Amino acid sequence: MKKQDHHMVQQVLDGEMTPEQFDAFQERLRSEPELQELYQGYALLHHTLSEEFEGGFPVSDAPARPGWSAGRILLLLGIAAALSLAVLVFGFKPWENRSAGADPAVLTFSLDAVWNLDGRSRNLGGATGVDAGTTLRLDQGRAAVSLEPSVSALIEGPAILTFLDKDSMHLESGVGFFRRGGSGGALTVSTPRITVVDEGTEFGLEVPASGLDELHVMEGRVEVRPKTGDSLFLAGGDAVRVNAAGLPEPMTSDGRTFAKNLGRFQTLETGPFERPRWRVEYGNPSLTTQRIEGSNYAVFFAFPEPVPLGENSVLLVTLDVGKPVGADFHTDGWAGMSFFRKGEEMLFFGDSFGTKSTWSLDVKQRIPVILPEKPVVGPGMVTLRYDLRRGDITLHEGGLPLKAPFCRGKLPPGTRFDEIRLGASAGAALTVDSLKIRSGGG
């Protein structure tokens, strides 16, 4: 199957298809057994691994779109019911059909993840199986790891993790939560400084690219083997930090919380583009249910509560810019989207003020506009990712799944926004065909 078919199936599961796209999908589903099998694999993995990682899959909360007939909805419900029944009857496990010695790990990723694999891997429908020796490089977001038979892990990027065999991993850098259940053998997780061996327990590891490793044990008992010196044993509530000499030193656990699921994302309601919902500050833009367009204008939308919401840590904003009529998107002025906090502009992306014709990022901290190494030119779709905890901001061409970032910036960690602005300066124009804002990753 082509990569676009995998994306299409994911759109169906996330409820992000237009009626026209669903019509085409429905026709193909009736006539293509391979597509039926692909959809079944996604749905089964989605169900099983969602339970394993406590609802960690991104699930759309959007209602059925206008124009979707009851028959169409019943068709999807019927498929979902049949697949759910199969899960309950057969107890589907993603590793059951793997050959001996293959795919020691099965991976799934959060909606905002950017990653690549060094080594052999294969697509398992809604997940990815990897061979021993494969290294995961997780640039951002989270990865859920399932190992046979009862080992799981949740990795937060940026991280580098190598899968050694079905019960052994090496965390070169990053943050990970590890869980071993059942009565199988020991789980071994190594870092550049220590090796942790546990049997039936939970622990978290923080391995900074430059700094000291930390190990926090939540439950059970683990053995810590330093590169030099004697081993020691830790129980639930214990923690150690590895000193510069490579020796673990006891420390008081600060009760930090390691992520244990991929994090759900919910779509925030901002549309339709109508004046009762959007405040026009200046200019005379055209606002319809489907589009905002005009020159020299500014329109604002206020969130009911600051975003990212509550305990959520990630904001995903996908802005689809169309070609303006009789005007230009790239000018010496500015055109794009801004984020405000208590009336102060904190962040902008789009065509920034200046002569460079490219999408760019402006973090408004007396820092020059951040330009990409290779210009991203013209109207089109761009997605912004903002990490509340770290303050990291990245821009990505297109929508989801995210491509590698083309621009990076940073805000003070913990910055939230209460209002957004769409607009363009004098002599510039902005046409917005769609805007989708998601909050999640908590």
PDB file of C-alpha atoms in Angstrom, residues 112 114 138-141 156-159 308 313-317 339 346-347 361-363 365 370 383-396 402 405 407-417:
ATOM      1  CA  ASP A 112       2.917  15.727  17.110  1.00  0.00           C
ATOM      2  CA  VAL A 114       8.728  13.752  14.327  1.00  0.00           C
ATOM      3  CA  LEU A 138      12.680  10.934  18.202  1.00  0.00           C
ATOM      4  CA  ASP A 139      13.069  14.628  17.432  1.00  0.00           C
ATOM      5  CA  GLN A 140       9.864  15.685  19.197  1.00  0.00           C
ATOM      6  CA  GLY A 141       6.650  14.251  20.569  1.00  0.00           C
ATOM      7  CA  GLU A 156       9.655  11.656  25.207  1.00  0.00           C
ATOM      8  CA  GLY A 157      11.638  13.458  22.549  1.00  0.00           C
ATOM      9  CA  PRO A 158      14.216  14.567  21.874  1.00  0.00           C
ATOM     10  CA  ALA A 159      15.542  11.052  22.470  1.00  0.00           C
ATOM     11  CA  PRO A 308      -2.638  24.968  25.569  1.00  0.00           C
ATOM     12  CA  SER A 313       1.547  20.639  27.017  1.00  0.00           C
ATOM     13  CA  VAL A 314       1.429  20.883  23.226  1.00  0.00           C
ATOM     14  CA  LEU A 315      -0.346  23.202  20.793  1.00  0.00           C
ATOM     15  CA  LEU A 316      -0.655  22.252  17.109  1.00  0.00           C
ATOM     16  CA  VAL A 317      -1.836  24.973  14.721  1.00  0.00           C
ATOM     17  CA  PHE A 339      -0.607  34.701  19.389  1.00  0.00           C
ATOM     18  CA  MET A 346       4.070  36.829  21.927  1.00  0.00           C
ATOM     19  CA  LEU A 347       4.500  34.885  18.698  1.00  0.00           C
ATOM     20  CA  LEU A 361       8.966  32.734  12.844  1.00  0.00           C
ATOM     21  CA  ASP A 362       9.022  35.758  15.159  1.00  0.00           C
ATOM     22  CA  VAL A 363       9.140  35.137  18.934  1.00  0.00           C
ATOM     23  CA  GLN A 365      11.675  38.927  22.486  1.00  0.00           C
ATOM     24  CA  ILE A 370      13.930  33.496  12.594  1.00  0.00           C
ATOM     25  CA  THR A 383       1.771  23.629  10.935  1.00  0.00           C
ATOM     26  CA  LEU A 384       3.189  25.207  14.089  1.00  0.00           C
ATOM     27  CA  ARG A 385       4.023  23.057  17.119  1.00  0.00           C
ATOM     28  CA  TYR A 386       4.512  24.699  20.512  1.00  0.00           C
ATOM     29  CA  ASP A 387       5.732  22.778  23.574  1.00  0.00           C
ATOM     30  CA  LEU A 388       4.545  24.510  26.740  1.00  0.00           C
ATOM     31  CA  ARG A 389       6.982  22.726  29.065  1.00  0.00           C
ATOM     32  CA  ARG A 390      10.121  23.417  27.078  1.00  0.00           C
ATOM     33  CA  GLY A 391       9.028  26.546  25.217  1.00  0.00           C
ATOM     34  CA  ASP A 392      10.147  24.996  21.918  1.00  0.00           C
ATOM     35  CA  ILE A 393       8.434  26.158  18.709  1.00  0.00           C
ATOM     36  CA  THR A 394       8.780  24.489  15.315  1.00  0.00           C
ATOM     37  CA  LEU A 395       7.271  25.091  11.874  1.00  0.00           C
ATOM     38  CA  HIS A 396       6.480  22.207   9.504  1.00  0.00           C
ATOM     39  CA  LEU A 402       4.381  16.298  10.726  1.00  0.00           C
ATOM     40  CA  PRO A 405      10.759  21.187  11.018  1.00  0.00           C
ATOM     41  CA  CYS A 407      12.208  26.635  11.400  1.00  0.00           C
ATOM     42  CA  ARG A 408      12.827  26.586  15.182  1.00  0.00           C
ATOM     43  CA  GLY A 409      12.350  29.138  17.967  1.00  0.00           C
ATOM     44  CA  LYS A 410      11.769  29.340  21.704  1.00  0.00           C
ATOM     45  CA  LEU A 411       9.497  31.116  24.189  1.00  0.00           C
ATOM     46  CA  PRO A 412       9.764  31.182  27.994  1.00  0.00           C
ATOM     47  CA  PRO A 413       8.444  27.779  29.150  1.00  0.00           C
ATOM     48  CA  GLY A 414       4.901  27.922  30.516  1.00  0.00           C
ATOM     49  CA  THR A 415       3.716  30.700  28.185  1.00  0.00           C
ATOM     50  CA  ARG A 416       0.026  30.364  27.331  1.00  0.00           C
ATOM     51  CA  PHE A 417      -2.085  32.378  24.887  1.00  0.00           C
TER      52      PHE A 417
END
